[in-house]
Coordinates of N, CA and C in Angstrom, one line a residue:
X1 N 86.7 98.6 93.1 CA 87.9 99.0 93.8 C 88.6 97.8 94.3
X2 N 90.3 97.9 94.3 CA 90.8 96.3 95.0 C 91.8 97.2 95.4
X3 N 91.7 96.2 97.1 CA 92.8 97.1 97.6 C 94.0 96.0 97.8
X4 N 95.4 96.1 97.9 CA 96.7 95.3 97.5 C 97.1 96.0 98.6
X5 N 98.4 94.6 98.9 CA 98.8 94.2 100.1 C 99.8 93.4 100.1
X6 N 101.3 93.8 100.3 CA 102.7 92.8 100.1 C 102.8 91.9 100.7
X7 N 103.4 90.9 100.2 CA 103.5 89.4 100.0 C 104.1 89.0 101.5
X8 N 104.3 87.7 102.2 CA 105.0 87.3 103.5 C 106.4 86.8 102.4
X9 N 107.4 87.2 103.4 CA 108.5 86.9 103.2 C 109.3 86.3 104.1
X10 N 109.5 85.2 104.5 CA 109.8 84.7 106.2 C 111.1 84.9 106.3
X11 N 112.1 85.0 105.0 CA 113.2 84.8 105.6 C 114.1 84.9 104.4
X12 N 115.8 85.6 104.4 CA 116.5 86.0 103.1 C 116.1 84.2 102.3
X13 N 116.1 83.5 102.6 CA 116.4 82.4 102.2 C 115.0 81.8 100.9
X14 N 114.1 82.8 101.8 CA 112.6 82.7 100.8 C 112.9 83.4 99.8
X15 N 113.7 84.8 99.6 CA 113.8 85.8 98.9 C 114.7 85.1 98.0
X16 N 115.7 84.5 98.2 CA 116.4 83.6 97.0 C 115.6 82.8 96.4
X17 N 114.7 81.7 97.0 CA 113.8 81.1 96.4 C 112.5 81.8 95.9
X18 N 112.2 83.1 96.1 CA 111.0 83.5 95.3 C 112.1 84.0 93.5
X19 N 113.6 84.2 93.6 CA 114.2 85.3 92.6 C 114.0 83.9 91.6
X20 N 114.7 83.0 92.3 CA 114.5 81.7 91.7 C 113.9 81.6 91.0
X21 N 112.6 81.7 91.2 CA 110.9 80.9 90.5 C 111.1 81.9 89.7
X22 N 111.2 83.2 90.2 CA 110.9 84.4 88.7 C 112.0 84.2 87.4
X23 N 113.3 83.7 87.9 CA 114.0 83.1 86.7 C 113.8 81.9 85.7
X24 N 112.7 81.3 86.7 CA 112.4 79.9 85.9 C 111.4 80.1 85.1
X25 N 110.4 80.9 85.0 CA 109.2 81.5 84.2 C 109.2 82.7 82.9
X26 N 110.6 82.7 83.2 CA 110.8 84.1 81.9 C 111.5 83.5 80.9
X27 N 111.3 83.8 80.0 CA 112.3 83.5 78.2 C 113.6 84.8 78.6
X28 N 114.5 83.7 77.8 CA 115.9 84.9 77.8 C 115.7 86.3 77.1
X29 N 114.3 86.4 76.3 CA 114.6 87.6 75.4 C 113.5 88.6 76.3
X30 N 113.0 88.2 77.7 CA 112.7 88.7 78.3 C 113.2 89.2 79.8
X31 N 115.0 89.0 79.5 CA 115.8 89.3 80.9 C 116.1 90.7 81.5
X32 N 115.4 91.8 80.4 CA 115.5 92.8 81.1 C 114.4 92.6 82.2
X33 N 112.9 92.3 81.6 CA 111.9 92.7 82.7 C 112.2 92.0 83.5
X34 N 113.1 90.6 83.6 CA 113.5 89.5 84.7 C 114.2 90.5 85.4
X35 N 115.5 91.2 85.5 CA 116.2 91.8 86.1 C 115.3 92.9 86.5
X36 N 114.4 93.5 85.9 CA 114.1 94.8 86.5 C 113.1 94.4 87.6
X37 N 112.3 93.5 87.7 CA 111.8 92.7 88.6 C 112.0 92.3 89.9
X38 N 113.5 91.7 89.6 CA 114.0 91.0 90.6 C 114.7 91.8 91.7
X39 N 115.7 93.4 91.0 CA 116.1 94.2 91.4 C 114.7 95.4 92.4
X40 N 113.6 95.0 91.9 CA 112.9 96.0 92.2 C 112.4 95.4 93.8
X41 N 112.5 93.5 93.7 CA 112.2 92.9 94.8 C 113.0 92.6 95.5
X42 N 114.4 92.7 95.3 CA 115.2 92.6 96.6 C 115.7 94.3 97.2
X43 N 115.0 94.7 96.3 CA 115.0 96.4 96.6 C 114.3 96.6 98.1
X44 N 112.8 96.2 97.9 CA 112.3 96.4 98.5 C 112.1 94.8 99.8
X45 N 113.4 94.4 100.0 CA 113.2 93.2 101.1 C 112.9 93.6 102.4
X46 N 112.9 94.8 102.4 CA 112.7 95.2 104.1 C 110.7 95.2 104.2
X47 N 110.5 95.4 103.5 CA 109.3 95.1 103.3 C 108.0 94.1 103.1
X48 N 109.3 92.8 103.1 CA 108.3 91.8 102.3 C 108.3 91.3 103.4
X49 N 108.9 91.0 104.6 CA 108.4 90.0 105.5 C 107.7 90.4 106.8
X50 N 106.4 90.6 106.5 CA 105.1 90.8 107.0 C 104.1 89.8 107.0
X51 N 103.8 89.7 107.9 CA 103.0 88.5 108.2 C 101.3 88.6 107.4
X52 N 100.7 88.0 107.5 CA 99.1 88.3 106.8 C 98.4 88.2 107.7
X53 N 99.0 88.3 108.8 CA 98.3 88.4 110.5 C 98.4 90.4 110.8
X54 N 99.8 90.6 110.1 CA 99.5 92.0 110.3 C 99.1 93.0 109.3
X55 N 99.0 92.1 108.0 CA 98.2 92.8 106.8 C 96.6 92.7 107.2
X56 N 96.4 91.9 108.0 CA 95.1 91.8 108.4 C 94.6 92.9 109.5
X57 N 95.4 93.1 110.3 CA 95.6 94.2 111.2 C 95.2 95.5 110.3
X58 N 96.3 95.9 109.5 CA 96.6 96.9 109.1 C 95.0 97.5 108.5
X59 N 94.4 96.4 107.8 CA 93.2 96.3 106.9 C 91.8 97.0 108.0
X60 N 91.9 96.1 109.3 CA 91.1 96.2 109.9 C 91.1 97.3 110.9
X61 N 92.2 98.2 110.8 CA 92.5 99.4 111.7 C 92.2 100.7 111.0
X62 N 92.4 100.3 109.6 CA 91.9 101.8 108.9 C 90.5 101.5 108.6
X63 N 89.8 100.1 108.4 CA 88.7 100.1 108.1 C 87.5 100.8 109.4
X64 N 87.8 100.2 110.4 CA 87.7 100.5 111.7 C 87.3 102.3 111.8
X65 N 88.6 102.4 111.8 CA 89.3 104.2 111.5 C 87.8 104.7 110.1
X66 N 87.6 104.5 109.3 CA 86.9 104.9 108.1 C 85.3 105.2 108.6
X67 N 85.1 104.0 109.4 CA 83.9 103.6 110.3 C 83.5 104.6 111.0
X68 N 84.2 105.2 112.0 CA 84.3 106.1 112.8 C 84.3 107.6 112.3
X69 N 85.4 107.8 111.1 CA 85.5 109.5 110.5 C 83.7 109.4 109.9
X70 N 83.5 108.1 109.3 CA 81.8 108.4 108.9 C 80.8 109.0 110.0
X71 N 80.8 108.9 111.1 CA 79.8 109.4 111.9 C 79.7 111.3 111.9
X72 N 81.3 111.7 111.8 CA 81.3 113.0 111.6 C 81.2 113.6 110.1
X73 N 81.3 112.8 109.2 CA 81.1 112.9 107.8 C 79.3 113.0 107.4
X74 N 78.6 112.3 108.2 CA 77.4 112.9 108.4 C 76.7 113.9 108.3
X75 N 77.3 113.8 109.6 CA 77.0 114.8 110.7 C 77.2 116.3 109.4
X76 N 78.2 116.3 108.7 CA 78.6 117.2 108.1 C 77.1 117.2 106.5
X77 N 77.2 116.2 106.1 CA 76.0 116.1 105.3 C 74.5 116.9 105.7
X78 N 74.4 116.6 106.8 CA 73.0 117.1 107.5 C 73.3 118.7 107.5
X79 N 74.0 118.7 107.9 CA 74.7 120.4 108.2 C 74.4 120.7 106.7
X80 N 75.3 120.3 105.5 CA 74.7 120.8 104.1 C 73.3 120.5 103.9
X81 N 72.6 119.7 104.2 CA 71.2 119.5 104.0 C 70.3 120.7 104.8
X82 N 70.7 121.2 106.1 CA 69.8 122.5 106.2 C 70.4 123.4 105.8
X83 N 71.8 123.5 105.5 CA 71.9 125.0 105.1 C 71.2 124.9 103.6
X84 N 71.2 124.4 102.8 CA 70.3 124.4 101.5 C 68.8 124.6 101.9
X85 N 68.6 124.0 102.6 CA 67.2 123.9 103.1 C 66.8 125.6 103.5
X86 N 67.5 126.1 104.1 CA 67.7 127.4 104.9 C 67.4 128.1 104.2
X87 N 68.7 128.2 102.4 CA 68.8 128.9 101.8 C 67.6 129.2 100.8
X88 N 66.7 127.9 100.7 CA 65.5 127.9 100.0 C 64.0 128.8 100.8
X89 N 64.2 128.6 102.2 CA 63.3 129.3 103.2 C 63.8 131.0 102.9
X90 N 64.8 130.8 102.3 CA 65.3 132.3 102.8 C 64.4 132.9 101.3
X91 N 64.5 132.4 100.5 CA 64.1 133.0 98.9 C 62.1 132.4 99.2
X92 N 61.8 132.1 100.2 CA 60.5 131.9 100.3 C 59.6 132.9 99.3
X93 N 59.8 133.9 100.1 CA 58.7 135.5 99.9 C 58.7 135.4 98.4
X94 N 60.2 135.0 97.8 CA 60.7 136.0 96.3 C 59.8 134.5 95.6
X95 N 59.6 133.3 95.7 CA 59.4 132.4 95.1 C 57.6 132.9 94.9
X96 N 57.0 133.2 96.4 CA 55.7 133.2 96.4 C 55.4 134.5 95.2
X97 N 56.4 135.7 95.3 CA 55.7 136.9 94.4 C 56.3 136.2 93.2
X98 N 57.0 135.4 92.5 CA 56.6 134.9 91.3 C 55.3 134.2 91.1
X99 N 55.0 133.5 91.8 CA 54.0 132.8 91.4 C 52.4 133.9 91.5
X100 N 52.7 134.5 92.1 CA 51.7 135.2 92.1 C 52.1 136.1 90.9
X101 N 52.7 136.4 90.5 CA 53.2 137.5 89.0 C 52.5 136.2 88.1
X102 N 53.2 134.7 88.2 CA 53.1 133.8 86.9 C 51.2 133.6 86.7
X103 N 50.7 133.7 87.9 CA 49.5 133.4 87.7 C 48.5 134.8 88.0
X104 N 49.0 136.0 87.9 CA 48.2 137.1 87.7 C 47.5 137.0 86.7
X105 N 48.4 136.9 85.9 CA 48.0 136.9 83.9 C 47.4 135.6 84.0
X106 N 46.0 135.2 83.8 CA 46.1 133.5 83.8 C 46.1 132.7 82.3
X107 N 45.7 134.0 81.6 CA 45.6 133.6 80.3 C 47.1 133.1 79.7
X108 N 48.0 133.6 80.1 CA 49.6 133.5 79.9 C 50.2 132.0 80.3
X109 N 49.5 131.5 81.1 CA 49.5 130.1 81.9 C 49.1 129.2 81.5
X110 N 48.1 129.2 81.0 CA 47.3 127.9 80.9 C 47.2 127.5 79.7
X111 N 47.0 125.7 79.4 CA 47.5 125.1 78.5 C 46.0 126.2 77.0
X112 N 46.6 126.3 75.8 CA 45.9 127.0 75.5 C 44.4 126.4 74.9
X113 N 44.1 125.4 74.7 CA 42.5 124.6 74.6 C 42.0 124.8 75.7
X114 N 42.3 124.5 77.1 CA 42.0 125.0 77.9 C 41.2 126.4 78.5
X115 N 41.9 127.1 78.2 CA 42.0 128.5 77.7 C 41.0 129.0 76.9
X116 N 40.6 128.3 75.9 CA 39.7 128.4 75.3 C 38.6 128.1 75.9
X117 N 38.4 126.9 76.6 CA 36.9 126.0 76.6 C 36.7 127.1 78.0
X118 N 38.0 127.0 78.6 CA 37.5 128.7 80.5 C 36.6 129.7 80.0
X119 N 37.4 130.5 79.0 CA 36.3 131.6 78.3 C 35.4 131.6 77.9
X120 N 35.0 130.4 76.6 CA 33.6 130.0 76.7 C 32.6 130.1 77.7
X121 N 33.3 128.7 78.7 CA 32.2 128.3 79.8 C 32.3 129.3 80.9
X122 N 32.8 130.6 81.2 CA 33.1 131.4 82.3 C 32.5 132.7 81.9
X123 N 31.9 132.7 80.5 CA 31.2 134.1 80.4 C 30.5 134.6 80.7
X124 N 29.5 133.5 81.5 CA 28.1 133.5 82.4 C 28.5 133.6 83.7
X125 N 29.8 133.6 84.2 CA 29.7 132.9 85.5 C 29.7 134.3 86.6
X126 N 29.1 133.8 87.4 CA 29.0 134.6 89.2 C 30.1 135.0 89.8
X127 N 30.3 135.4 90.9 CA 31.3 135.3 91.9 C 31.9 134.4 92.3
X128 N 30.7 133.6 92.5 CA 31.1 132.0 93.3 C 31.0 131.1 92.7
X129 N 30.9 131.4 91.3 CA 31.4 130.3 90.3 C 32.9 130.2 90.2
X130 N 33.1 131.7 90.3 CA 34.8 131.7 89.6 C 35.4 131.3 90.8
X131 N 35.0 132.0 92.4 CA 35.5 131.0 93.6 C 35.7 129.2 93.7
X132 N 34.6 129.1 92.7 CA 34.8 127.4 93.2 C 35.7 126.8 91.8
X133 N 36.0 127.6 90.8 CA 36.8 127.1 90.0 C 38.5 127.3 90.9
X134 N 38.2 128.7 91.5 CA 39.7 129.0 91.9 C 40.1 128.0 92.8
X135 N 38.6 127.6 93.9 CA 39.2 126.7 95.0 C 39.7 124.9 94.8
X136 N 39.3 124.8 93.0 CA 39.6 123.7 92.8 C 40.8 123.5 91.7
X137 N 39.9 124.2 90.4 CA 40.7 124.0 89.1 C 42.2 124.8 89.4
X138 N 42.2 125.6 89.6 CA 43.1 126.4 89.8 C 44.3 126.0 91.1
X139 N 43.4 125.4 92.2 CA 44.0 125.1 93.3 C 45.2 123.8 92.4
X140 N 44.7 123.3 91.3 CA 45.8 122.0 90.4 C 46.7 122.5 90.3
X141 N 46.6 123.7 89.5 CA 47.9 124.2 89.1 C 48.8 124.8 90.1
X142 N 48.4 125.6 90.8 CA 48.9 126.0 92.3 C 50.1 124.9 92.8
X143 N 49.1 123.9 93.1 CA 49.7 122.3 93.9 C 50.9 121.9 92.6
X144 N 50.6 121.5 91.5 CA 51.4 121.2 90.2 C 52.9 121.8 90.8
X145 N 53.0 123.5 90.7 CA 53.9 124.5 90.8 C 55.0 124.3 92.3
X146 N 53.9 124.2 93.1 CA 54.7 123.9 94.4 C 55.4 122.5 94.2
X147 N 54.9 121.2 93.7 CA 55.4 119.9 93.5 C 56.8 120.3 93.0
X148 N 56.7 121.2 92.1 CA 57.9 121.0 91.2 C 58.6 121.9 92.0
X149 N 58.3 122.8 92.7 CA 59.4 123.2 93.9 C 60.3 122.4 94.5
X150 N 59.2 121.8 95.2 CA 59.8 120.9 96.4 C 61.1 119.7 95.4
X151 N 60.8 119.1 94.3 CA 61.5 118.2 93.2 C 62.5 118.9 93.4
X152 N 62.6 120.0 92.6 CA 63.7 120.8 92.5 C 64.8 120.9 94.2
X153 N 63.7 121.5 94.5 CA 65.2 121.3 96.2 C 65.2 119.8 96.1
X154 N 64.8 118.8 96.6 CA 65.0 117.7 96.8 C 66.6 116.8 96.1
X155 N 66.0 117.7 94.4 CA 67.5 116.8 93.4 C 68.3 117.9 94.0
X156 N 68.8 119.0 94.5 CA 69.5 119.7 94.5 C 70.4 119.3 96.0
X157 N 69.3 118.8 96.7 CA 69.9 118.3 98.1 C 70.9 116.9 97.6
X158 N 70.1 115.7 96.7 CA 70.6 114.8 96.8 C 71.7 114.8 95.7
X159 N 71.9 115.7 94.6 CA 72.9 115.9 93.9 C 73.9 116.3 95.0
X160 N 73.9 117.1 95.2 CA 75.4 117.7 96.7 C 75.4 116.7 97.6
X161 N 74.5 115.8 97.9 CA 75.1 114.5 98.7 C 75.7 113.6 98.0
X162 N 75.3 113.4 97.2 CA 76.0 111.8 96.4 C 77.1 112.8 95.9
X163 N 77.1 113.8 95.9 CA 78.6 114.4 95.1 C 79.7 114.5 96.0
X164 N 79.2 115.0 96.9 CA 80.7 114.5 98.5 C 80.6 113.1 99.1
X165 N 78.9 112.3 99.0 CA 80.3 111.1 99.1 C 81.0 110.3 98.4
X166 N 80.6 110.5 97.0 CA 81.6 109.7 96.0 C 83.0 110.9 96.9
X167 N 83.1 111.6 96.3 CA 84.5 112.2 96.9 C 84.9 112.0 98.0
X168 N 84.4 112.0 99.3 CA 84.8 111.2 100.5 C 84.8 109.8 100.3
X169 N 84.3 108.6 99.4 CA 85.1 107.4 99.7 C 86.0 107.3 98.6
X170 N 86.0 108.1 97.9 CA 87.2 108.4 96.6 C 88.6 108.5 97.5
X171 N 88.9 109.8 98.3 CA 89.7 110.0 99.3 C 89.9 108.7 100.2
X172 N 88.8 108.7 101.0 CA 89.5 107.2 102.1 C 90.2 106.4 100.7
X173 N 89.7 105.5 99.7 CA 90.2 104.9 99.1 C 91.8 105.1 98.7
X174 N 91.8 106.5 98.7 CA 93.1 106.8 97.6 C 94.3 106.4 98.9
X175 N 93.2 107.3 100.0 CA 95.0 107.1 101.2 C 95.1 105.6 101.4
X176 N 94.5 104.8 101.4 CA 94.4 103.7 102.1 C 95.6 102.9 100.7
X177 N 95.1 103.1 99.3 CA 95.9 102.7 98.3 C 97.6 103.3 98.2
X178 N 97.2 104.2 98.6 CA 98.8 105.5 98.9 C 100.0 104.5 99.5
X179 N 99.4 103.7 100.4 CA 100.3 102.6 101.4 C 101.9 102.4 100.4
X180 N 102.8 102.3 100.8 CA 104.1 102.5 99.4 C 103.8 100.8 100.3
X181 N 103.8 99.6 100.8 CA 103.9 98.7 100.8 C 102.7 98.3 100.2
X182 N 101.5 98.3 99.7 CA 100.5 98.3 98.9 C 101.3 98.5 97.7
X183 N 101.6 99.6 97.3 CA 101.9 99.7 96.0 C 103.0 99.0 95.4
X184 N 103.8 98.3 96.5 CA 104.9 97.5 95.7 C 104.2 96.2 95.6
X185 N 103.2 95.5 96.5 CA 102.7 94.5 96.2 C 102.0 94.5 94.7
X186 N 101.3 95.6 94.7 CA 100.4 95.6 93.6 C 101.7 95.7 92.4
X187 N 102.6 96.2 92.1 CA 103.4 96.5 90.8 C 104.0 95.4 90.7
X188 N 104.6 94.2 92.0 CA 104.6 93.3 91.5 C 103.9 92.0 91.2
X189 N 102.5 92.3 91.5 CA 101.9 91.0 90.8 C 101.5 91.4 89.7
X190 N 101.7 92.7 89.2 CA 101.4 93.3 88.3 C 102.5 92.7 86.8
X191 N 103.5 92.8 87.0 CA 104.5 92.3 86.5 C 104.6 91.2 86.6
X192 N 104.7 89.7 87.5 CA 104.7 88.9 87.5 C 103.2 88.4 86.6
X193 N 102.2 88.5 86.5 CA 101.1 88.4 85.5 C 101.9 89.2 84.2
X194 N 102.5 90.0 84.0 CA 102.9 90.1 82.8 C 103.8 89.9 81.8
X195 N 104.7 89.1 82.8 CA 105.6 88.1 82.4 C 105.4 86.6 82.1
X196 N 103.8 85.8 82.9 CA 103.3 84.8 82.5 C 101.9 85.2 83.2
X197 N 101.1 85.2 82.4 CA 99.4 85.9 82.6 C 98.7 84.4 83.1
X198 N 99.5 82.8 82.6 CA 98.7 82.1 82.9 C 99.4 81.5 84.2
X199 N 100.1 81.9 84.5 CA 100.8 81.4 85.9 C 101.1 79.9 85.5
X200 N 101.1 79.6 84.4 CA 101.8 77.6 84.5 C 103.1 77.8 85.3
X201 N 103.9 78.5 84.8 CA 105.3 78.1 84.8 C 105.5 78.8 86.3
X202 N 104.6 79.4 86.9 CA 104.9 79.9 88.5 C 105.3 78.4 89.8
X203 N 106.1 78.7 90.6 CA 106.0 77.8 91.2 C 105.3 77.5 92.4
X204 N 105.3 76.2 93.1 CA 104.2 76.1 94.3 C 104.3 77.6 95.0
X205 N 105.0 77.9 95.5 CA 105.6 78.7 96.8 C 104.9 80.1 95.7
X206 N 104.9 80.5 94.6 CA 104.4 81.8 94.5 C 103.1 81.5 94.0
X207 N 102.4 80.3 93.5 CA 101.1 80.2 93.9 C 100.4 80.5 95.4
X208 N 101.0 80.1 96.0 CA 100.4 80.0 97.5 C 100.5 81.6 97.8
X209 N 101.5 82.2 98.0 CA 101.7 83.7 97.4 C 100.7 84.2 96.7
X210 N 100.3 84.0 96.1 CA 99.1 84.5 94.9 C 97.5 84.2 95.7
X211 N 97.5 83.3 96.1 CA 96.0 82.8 96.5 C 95.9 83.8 97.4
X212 N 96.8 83.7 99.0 CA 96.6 84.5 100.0 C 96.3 86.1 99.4
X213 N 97.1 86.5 98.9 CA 96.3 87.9 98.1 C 95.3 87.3 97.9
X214 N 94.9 87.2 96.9 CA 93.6 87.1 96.3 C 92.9 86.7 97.3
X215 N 92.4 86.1 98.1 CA 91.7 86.0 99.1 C 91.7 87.0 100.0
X216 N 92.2 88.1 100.5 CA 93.0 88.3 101.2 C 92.3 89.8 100.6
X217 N 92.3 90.2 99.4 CA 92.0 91.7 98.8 C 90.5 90.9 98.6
X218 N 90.0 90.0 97.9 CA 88.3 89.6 97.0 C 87.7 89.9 99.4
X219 N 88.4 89.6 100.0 CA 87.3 89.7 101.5 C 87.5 91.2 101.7
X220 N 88.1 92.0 101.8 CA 88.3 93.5 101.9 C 87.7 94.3 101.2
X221 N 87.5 93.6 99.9 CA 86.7 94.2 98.2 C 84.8 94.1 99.1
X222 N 84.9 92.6 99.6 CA 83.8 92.6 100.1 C 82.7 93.7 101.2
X223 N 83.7 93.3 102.3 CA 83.6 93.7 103.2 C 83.3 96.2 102.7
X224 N 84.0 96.2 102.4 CA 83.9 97.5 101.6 C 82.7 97.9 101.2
X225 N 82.9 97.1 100.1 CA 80.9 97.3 99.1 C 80.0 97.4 99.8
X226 N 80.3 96.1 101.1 CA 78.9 95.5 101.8 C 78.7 97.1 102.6
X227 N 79.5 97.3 103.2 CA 79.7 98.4 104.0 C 79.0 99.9 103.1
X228 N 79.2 99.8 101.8 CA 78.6 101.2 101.1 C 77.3 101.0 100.8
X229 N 76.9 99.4 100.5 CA 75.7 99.3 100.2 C 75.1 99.7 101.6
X230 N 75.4 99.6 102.5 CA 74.6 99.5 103.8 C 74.6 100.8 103.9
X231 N 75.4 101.9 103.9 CA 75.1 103.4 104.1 C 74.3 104.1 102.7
X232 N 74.3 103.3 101.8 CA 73.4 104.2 100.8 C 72.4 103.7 100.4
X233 N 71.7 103.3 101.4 CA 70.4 102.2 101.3 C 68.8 103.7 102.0

């Protein structure tokens, strides 16, 4: 994810000097995208002169803001985590009379070599032979059955978590990108890389332009991750 953020503009006088540079880096057989460029950036000049003192702000108020809706975003997960839980207690009774239906029949159950070698060695057996098979051999499969209960809720709990929060930081993301002064920054470095991808021909003043982004979105990129890695640990 990178999040973008419009350029400082200090003054009309920069705006002349940025239209400048973009005329000095283009080929003539490229003066539409020059013009549509240039037009799209004195379009939007009410927007370019913003400081990186208050793109910084801006960054650190919704991150802040993101911080915060997480604690009831939780809160909301746990809430889905017992009602699932609830809903599994509720089907309790119906789960136990399958298993007791699955394992009435035992012949129906069991792996069938097994099956074979039981009947053999159980044709002699007592009362308290077949008790101490049930309290052990049997008690496996029992335990087996429940294991794979509990598995089953478990991926079911953590499938419906990881599925709302990819979608809750999908959302924070999207509004946060939504910003229409974001998105003019981004469309024009967008274009400006596509007009010269290696930046030679850019000049000092929109290098320096260029770095501060990049520095500027690679710490916010950071700070982000660091921040998801920490809540999905």
């Amino acid at each position: 994810m990178i999040f973008h953020k419009c350029f400082k503009i200090c003054s009309l006088s920069c705006t002349v000097l940025w239209v400048t540079a973009i005329s000095s880096i283009i080929q003539p057989d490229k003066q539409q995208e020059k013009d549509e460029l240039s037009n799209n950036f004195i379009s939007t000049e009410q927007l370019l002169d913003i400081s990186e003192k208050w793109k910084a702000s801006e960054w650190n108020n919704m991150f802040n803001h993101i911080r915060n809706e997480w604690e009831d975003f939780y809160l909301v997960l746990q809430n889905d985590e017992r009602n699932i839980l609830q809903e599994k207690h509720s089907n309790w009774n119906e789960w136990i009379q399958h298993l007791e239906n699955k394992w009435g029949n035992i012949n129906e159950n069991i792996n069938p070599e097994y099956k074979t070698h039981l009947l053999h060695i159980s044709l002699t057996w007592n009362e308290k032979q077949w008790e101490h098979w049930a309290y052990n051999t049997l008690k496996y499969f029992l335990e087996n059955d429940w294991n794979i209960f509990i598995q089953e809720i478990t991926e079911e709990i953590n499938t419906h978590i990881d599925q709302q929060w990819i979608k809750w930081l999908h959302e924070k993301n999207s509004m946060w990108l939504s910003n229409d002064w974001i998105i003019d920054e981004n469309s024009f470095w967008e274009k400006m890389i596509k007009l010269d991808s290696s930046k030679y021909a850019w000049t000092q003043d929109v290098k320096q332009y260029w770095i501060k982004w990049k520095e500027r979105t690679n710490h916010q990129n950071f700070m982000w991750n660091n921040w998801i890695h920490i809540k999905t640990k």
